[in-house]
Coordinates of C-alpha atoms in Angstrom, one line a residue:
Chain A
X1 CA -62.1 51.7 22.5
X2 CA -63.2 51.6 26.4
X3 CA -65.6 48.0 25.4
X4 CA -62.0 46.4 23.6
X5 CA -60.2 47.4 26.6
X6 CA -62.8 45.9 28.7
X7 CA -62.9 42.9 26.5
X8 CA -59.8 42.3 27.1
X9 CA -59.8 42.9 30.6
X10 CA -62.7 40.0 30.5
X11 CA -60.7 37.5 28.7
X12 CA -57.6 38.0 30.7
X13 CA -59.1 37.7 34.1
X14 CA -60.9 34.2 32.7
X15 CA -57.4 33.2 32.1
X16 CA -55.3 34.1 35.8
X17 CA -58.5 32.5 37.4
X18 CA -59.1 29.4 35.3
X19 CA -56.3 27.1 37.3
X20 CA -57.2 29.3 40.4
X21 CA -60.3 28.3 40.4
X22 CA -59.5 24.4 39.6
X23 CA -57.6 24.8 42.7
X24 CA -60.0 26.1 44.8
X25 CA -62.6 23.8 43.5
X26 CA -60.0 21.1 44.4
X27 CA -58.9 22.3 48.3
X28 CA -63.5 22.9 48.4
X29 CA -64.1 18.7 48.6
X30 CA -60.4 18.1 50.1
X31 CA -62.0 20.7 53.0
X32 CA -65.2 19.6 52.8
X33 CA -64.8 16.3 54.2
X34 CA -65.4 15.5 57.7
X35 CA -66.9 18.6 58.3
X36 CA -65.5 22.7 57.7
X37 CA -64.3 24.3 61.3
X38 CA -62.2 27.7 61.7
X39 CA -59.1 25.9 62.9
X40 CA -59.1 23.7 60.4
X41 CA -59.3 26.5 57.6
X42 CA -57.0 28.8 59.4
X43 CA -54.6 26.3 59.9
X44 CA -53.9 25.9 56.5
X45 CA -54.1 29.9 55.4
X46 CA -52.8 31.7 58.5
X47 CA -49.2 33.0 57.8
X48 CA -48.9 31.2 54.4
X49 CA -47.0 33.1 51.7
X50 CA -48.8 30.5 48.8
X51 CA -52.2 31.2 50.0
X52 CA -51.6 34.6 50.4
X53 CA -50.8 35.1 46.6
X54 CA -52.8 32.9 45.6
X55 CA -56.0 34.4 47.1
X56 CA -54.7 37.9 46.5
X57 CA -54.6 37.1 42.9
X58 CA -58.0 35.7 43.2
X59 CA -59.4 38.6 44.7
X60 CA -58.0 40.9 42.3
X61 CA -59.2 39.1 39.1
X62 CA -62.6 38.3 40.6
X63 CA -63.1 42.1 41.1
X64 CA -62.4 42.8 37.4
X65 CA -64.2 39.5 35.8
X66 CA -67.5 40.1 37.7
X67 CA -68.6 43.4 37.3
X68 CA -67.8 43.5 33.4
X69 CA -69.9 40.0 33.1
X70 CA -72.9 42.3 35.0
X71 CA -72.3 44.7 32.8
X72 CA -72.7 43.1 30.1
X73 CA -76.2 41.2 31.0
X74 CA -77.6 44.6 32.4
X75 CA -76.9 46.1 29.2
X76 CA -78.1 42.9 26.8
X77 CA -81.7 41.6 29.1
X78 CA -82.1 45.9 30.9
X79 CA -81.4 47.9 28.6
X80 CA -79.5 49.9 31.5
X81 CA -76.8 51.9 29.6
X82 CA -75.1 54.8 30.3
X83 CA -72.7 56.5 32.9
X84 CA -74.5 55.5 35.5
X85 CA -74.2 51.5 35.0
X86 CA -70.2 52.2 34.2
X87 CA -70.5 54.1 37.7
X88 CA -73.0 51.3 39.9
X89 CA -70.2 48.4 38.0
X90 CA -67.1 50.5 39.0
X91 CA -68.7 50.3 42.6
X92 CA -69.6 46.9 42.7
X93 CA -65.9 46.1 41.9
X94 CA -64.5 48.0 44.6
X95 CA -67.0 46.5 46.9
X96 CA -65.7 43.2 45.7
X97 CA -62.2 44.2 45.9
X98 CA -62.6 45.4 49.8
X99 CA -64.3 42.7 51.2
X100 CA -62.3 40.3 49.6
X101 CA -58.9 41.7 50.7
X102 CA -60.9 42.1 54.0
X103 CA -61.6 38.2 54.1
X104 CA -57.9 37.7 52.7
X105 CA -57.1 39.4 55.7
X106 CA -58.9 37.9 58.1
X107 CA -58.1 33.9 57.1
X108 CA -54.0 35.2 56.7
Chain B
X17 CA -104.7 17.6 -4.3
X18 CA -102.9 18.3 -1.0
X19 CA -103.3 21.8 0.5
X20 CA -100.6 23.1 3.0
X21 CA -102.1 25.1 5.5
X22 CA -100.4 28.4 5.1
X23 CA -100.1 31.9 7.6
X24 CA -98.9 35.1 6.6
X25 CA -98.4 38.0 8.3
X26 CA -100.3 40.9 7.1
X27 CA -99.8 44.5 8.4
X28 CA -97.4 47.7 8.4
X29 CA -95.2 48.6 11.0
X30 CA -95.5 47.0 14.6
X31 CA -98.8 46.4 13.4
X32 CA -100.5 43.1 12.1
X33 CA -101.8 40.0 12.2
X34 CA -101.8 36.2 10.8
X35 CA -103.9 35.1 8.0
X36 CA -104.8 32.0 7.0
X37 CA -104.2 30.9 3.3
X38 CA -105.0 27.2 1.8
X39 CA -102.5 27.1 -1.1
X40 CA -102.1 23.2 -3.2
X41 CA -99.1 21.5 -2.5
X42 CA -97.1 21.0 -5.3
X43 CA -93.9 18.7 -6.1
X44 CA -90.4 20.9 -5.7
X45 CA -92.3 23.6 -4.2
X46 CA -90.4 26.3 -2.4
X47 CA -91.8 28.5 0.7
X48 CA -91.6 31.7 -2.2
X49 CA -93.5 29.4 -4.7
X50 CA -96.5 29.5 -1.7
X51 CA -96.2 32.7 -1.2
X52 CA -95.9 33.7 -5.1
X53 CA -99.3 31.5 -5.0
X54 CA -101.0 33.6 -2.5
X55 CA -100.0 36.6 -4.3
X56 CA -101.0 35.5 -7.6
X57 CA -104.2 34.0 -6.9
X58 CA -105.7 34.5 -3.5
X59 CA -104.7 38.4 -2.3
X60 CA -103.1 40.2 -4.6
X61 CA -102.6 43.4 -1.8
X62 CA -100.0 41.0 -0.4
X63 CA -96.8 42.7 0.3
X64 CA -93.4 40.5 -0.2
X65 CA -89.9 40.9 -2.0
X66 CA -88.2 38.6 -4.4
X67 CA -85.5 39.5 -7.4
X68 CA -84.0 36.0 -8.8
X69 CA -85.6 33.1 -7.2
X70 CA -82.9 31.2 -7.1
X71 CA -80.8 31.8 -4.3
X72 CA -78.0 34.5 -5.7
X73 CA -80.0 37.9 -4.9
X74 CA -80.5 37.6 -1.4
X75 CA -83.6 39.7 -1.9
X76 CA -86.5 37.7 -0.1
X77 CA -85.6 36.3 3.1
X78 CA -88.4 35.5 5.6
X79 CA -89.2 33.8 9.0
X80 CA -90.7 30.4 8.1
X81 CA -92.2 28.9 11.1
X82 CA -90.0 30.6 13.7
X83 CA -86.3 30.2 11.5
X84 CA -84.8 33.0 9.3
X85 CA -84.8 31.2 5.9
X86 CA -84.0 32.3 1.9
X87 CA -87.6 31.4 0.9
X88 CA -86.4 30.2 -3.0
X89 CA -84.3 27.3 -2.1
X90 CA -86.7 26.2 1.1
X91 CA -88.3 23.3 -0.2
X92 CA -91.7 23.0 1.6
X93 CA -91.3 19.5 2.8
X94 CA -88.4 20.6 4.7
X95 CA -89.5 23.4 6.2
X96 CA -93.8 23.2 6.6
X97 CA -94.1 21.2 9.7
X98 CA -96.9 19.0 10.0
X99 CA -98.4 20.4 6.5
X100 CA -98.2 24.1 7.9
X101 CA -96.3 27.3 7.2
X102 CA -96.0 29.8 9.3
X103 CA -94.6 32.8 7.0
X104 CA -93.4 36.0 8.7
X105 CA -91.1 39.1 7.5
X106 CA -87.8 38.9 9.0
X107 CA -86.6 39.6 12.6
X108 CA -84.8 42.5 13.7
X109 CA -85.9 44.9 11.2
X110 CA -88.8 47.0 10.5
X111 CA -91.7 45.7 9.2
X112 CA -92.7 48.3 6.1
X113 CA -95.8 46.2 5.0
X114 CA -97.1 41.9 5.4
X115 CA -93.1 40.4 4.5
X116 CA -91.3 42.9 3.6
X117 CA -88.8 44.8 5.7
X118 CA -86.7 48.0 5.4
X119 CA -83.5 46.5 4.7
X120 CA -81.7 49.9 5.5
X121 CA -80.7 49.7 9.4
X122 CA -78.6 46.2 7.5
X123 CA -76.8 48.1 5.2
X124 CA -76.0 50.8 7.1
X125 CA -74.1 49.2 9.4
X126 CA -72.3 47.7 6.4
X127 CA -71.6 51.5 5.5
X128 CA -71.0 52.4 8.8
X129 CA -68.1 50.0 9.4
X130 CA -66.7 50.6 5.9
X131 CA -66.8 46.9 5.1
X132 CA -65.2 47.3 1.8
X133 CA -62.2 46.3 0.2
X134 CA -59.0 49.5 0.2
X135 CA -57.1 48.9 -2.8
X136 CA -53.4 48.6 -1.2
X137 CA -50.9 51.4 -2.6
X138 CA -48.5 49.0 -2.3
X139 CA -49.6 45.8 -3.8
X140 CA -47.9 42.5 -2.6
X141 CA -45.5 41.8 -5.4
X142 CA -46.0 38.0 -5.9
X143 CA -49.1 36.3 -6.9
X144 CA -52.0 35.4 -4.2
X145 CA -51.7 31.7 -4.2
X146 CA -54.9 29.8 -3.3
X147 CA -53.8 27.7 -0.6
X148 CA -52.0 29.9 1.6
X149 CA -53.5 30.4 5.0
X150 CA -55.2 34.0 4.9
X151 CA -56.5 33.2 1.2
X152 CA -58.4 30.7 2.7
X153 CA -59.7 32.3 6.2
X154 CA -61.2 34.9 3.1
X155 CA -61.9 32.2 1.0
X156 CA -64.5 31.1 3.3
X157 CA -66.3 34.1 4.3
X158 CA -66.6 35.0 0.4
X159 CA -69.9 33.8 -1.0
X160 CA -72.2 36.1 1.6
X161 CA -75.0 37.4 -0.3
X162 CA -76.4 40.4 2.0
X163 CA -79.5 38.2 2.3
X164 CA -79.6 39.6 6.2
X165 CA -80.6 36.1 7.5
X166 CA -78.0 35.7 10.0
X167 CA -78.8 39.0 10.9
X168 CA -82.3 38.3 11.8
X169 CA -81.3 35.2 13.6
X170 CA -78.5 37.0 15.9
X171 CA -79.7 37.7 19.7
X172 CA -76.7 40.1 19.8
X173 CA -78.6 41.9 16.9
X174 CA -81.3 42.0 19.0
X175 CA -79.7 43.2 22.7
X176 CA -77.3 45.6 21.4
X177 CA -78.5 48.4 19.5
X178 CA -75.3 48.7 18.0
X179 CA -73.7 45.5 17.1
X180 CA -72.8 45.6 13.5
X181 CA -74.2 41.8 13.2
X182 CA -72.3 38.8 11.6
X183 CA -72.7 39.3 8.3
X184 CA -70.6 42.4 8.4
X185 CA -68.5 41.3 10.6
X186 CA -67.7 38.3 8.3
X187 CA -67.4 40.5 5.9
X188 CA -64.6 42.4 7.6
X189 CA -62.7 39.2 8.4
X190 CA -62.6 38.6 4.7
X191 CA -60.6 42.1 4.2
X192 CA -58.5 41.4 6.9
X193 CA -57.2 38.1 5.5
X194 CA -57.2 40.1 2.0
X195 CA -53.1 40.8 1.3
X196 CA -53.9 43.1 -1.6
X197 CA -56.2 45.3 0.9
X198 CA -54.9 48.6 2.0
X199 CA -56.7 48.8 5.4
X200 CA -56.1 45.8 7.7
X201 CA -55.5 48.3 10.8
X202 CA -58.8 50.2 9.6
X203 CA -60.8 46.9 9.3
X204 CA -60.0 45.9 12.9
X205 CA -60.3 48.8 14.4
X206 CA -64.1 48.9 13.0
X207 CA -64.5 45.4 14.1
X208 CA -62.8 46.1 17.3
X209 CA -65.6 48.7 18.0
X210 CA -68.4 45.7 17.8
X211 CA -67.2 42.1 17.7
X212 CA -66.5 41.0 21.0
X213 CA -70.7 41.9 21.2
X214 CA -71.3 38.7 19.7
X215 CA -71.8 35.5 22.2
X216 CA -70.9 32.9 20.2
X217 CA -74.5 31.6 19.8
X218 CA -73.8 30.2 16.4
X219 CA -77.0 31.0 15.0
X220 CA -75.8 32.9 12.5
X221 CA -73.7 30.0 11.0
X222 CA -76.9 27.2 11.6
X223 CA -79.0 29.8 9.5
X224 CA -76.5 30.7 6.8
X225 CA -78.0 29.3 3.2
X226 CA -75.0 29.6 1.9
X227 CA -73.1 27.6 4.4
X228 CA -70.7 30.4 6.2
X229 CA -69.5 30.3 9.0
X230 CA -69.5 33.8 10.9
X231 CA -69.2 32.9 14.2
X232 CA -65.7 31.4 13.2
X233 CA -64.8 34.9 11.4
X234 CA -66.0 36.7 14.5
X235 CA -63.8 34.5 16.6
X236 CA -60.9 35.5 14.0
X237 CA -61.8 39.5 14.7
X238 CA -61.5 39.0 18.4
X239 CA -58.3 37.2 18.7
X240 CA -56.8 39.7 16.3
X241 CA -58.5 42.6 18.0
X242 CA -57.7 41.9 21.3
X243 CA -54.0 40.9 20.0
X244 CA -53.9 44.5 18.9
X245 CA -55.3 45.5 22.2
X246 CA -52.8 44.4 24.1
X247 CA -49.9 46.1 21.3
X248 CA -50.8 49.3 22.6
X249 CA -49.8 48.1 26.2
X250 CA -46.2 47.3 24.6
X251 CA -44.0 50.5 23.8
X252 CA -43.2 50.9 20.4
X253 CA -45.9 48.6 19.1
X254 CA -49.5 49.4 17.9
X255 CA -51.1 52.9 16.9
Chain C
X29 CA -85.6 26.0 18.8
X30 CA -82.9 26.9 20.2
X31 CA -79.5 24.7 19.6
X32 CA -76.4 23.4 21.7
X33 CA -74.5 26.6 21.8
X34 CA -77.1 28.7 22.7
X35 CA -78.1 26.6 25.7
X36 CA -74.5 26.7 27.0
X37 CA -74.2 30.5 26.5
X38 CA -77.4 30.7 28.7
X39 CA -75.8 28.4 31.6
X40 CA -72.7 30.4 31.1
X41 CA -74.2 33.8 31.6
X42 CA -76.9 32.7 34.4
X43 CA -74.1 31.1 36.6
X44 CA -71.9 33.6 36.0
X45 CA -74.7 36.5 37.5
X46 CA -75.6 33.5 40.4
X47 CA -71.9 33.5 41.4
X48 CA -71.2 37.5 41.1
X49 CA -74.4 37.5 43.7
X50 CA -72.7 35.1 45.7
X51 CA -69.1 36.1 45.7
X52 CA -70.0 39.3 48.0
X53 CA -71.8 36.9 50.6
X54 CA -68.6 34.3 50.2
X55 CA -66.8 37.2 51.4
X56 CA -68.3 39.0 54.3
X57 CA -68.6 35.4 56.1
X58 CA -65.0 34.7 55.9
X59 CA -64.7 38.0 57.0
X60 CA -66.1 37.0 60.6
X61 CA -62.6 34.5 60.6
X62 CA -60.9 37.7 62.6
X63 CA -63.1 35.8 65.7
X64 CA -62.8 31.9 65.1
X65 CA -66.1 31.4 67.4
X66 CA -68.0 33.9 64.8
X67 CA -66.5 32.0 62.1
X68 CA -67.7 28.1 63.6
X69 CA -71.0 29.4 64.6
X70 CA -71.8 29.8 60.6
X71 CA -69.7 26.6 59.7
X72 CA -72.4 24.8 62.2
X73 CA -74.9 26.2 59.8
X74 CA -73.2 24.7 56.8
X75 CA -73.1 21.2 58.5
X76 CA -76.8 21.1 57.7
X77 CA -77.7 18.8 54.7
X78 CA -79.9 21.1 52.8
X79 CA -77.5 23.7 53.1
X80 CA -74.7 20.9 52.1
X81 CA -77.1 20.6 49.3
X82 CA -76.8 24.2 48.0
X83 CA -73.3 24.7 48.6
X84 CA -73.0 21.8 46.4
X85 CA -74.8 23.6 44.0
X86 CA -72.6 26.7 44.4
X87 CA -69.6 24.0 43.3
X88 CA -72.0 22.5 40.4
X89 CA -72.5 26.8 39.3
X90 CA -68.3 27.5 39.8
X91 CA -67.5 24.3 37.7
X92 CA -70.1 24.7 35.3
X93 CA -68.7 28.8 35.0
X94 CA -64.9 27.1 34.6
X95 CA -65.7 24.5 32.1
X96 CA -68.0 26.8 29.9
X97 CA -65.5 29.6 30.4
X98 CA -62.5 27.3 29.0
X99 CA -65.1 26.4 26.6
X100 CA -65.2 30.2 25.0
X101 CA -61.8 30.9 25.2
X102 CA -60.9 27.8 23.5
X103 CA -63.6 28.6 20.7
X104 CA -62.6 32.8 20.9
X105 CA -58.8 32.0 20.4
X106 CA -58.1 28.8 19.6
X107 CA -58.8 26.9 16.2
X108 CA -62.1 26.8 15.2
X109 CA -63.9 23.6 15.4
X110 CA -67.1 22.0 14.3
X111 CA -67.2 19.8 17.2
X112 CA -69.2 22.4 19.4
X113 CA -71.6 19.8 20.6
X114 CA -69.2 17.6 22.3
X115 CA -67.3 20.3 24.1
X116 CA -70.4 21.3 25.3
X117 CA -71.1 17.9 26.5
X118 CA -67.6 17.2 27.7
X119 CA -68.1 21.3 29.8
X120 CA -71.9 19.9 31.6
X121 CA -70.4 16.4 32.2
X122 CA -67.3 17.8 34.3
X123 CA -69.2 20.5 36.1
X124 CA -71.8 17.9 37.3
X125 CA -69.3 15.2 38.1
X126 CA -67.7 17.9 40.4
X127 CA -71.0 18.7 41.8
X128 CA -71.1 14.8 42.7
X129 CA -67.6 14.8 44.3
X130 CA -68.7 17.4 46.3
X131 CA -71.9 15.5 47.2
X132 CA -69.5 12.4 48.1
X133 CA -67.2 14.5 50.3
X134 CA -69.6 16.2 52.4
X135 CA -71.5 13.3 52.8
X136 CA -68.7 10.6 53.2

């Protein structure tokens, strides 16, 4: 029941952050050119409702997607199993969640 | 006459080694025919499984150099490379002695996840046709015959203790596309437990002899799964 | 020995584990936007061509994640199709073309 759930949790984080990440990939080489500076990027972010979601969302979906994708090659090529992988993935997502809200934070 | 250059694995358990074997190479001749040869007439002690010889048993698969095959229907042009044979017992089970493997852990799983048709209490009341949709999705996972080939090609098999493996899986898929079966929710739910294990490799389905497809059933088994996943997120729908 | 599909699954999972490394990195330097000077002095770092170089690699890793991703979910839950090959093709081709834009961006 739990690895269904967390299946699905997989699969429906791959689909909020395909077009996210199509954008990003997009506003990466529209940023990149001439150079990246902290005006330039805050410029675009600071006080913006859009971005705000839109990395929000990121954040969140990131923080689900990666640690269940770890999971699953620690388990596969490790052989680590257990409580205490559920426990060092449930971390790593949190950690993931914080400091991207942090960074959220920081650019908005 | 032509010789193929032949190695066998000899030994029990974990243990064991290759042995060479010079066996005449013959028109038509299948990878079991070589090994029948070596049997017959060069070490009798050697240890290997076989039932019909011609492909319906599913009783003698092996690893010919490096590839889960059904030995009967290999033909040895096809599968010796360069005039040699490599000739192993199959992956991911245990070795009892030279080629043949305990076939148990394979069928277990089968038990395990009850991969058998429920008779339906409440049979649909108009005939099966043959060319509606879930006829045919069983239709093509039908003709598996337990030869445990795809499960000796399967990494999944391999990394995760408890993946049931593709050929139950595909199995499953069958019964859920079954109208006349009694179980679909119970099918899933034992699919549910394993499928989304499997990483889409498609070994199974390049290794199949008869031609299946499990990867695509598997696929089946985790849009259906996850479909009634998400039903137990709506109220009212889903057990 | 190995085939196509098994190739892209490896890509897939090996990206995937580069970018959950990566991701907590991403976020503790954007972190440092809460002082803009903080912020420049790592962007200076990032105007250097060998690290231009990785970061286009980073893109080459995300795209090659995205297409491969799309690339299960389209062969998880849509119709099954025996043209595997080619969407593999098609999922490497995009990913390196963005890897290229990238290149052409940062260097332009």
């Amino acid at each position: 029941m739990k690895e269904a759930w967390l299946f699905a949790a997989q699969r429906l984080s791959a689909l909020v952050m395909a077009p996210l990440v199509l954008l990003h990939l997009g506003v990466i080489l529209y940023a990149v050119r001439g150079g990246l500076s902290a005006d330039e990027i805050l410029a675009r972010t600071e006080g913006s409702l859009f971005w705000g979601a839109v990395y929000g969302l990121f954040v969140l979906a990131a923080a689900v997607h990666a640690p269940i994708g770890l999971r699953a090659v620690l388990r596969e090529w490790c052989r680590w199993r257990g409580a205490g992988l559920d426990i060092a993935m449930t971390l790593f997502g949190l950690v993931l969640l914080v400091l991207g809200l942090r960074a959220m934070a920081a650019v908005l | 006459m032509a010789m193929l250059e032949v190695e066998i694995w000899r030994g029990s358990g974990a243990d064991g080694a290759w042995q060479r074997y010079a066996v005449p190479h013959e028109a038509n001749q299948t990878v079991l025919d070589v090994v029948t040869h070596v049997q017959r007439y060069l070490d009798p002690s050697l240890a290997y499984r076989f039932a019909c010889r011609v492909g319906m048993c599913g009783s003698r698969a092996m690893t010919v150099n490096g590839r889960p095959r059904w030995t009967c229907r290999a033909d040895c042009p096809q599968a010796a490379r360069k005039g040699r044979l490599r000739i192993g017992p199959l992956r991911n089970l245990p070795v009892i002695r030279d080629l043949a493997v305990d076939m148990a852990p394979f069928f277990e799983k089968w038990r395990d996840a009850e991969a058998r048709f429920v008779p339906s209490a409440d049979p649909p009341d108009e005939a099966v046709r043959p060319d509606e949709p879930e006829r045919m999705a069983a239709d093509a996972g039908i003709e598996c015959i337990n030869c445990a080939v795809c499960y000796a090609a399967c990494d999944s098999v391999a990394w995760n203790p408890d993946y049931p493996g593709p050929a139950v899986l595909n199995r499953l898929w069958t019964l859920v596309n079954d109208r006349r079966d009694g179980d679909r929710d119970g099918h899933l739910d034992a699919a549910g437990a394993g499928c989304h294990l499997c990483r889409s490799h498609q070994e199974c389905a390049d290794a199949c002899p008869t031609g299946l497809n499990p990867t695509a059933a598997i696929a089946g088994l985790k849009r259906e799964t996850l479909r009634r996943t998400l039903g137990r997120l709506a109220p009212g729908r889903g057990r | 020995m190995r085939r196509g599909p098994w190739w892209a699954f490896l890509l897939h999972r090996l990206s995937g584990v580069a970018l959950a490394v990566f991701l907590p990195f991403h976020f503790l330097v954007l972190g440092l936007a809460v002082e803009r000077a903080a912020l420049d002095g790592v962007l200076r770092w990032t105007d250097n061509p060998w690290v231009k170089l990785a970061e286009a690699g980073l893109v080459v890793l995300l795209a090659l994640h995205l297409t491969g991703g799309l690339r299960v979910l389209l062969l998880e839950f849509g119709r099954w199709s025996d043209r595997q090959q080619s969407r593999i093709a098609l999922a490497g081709g995009l990913a390196l073309l963005a890897g290229f834009g990238f290149l052409a961006a940062a260097f332009a």
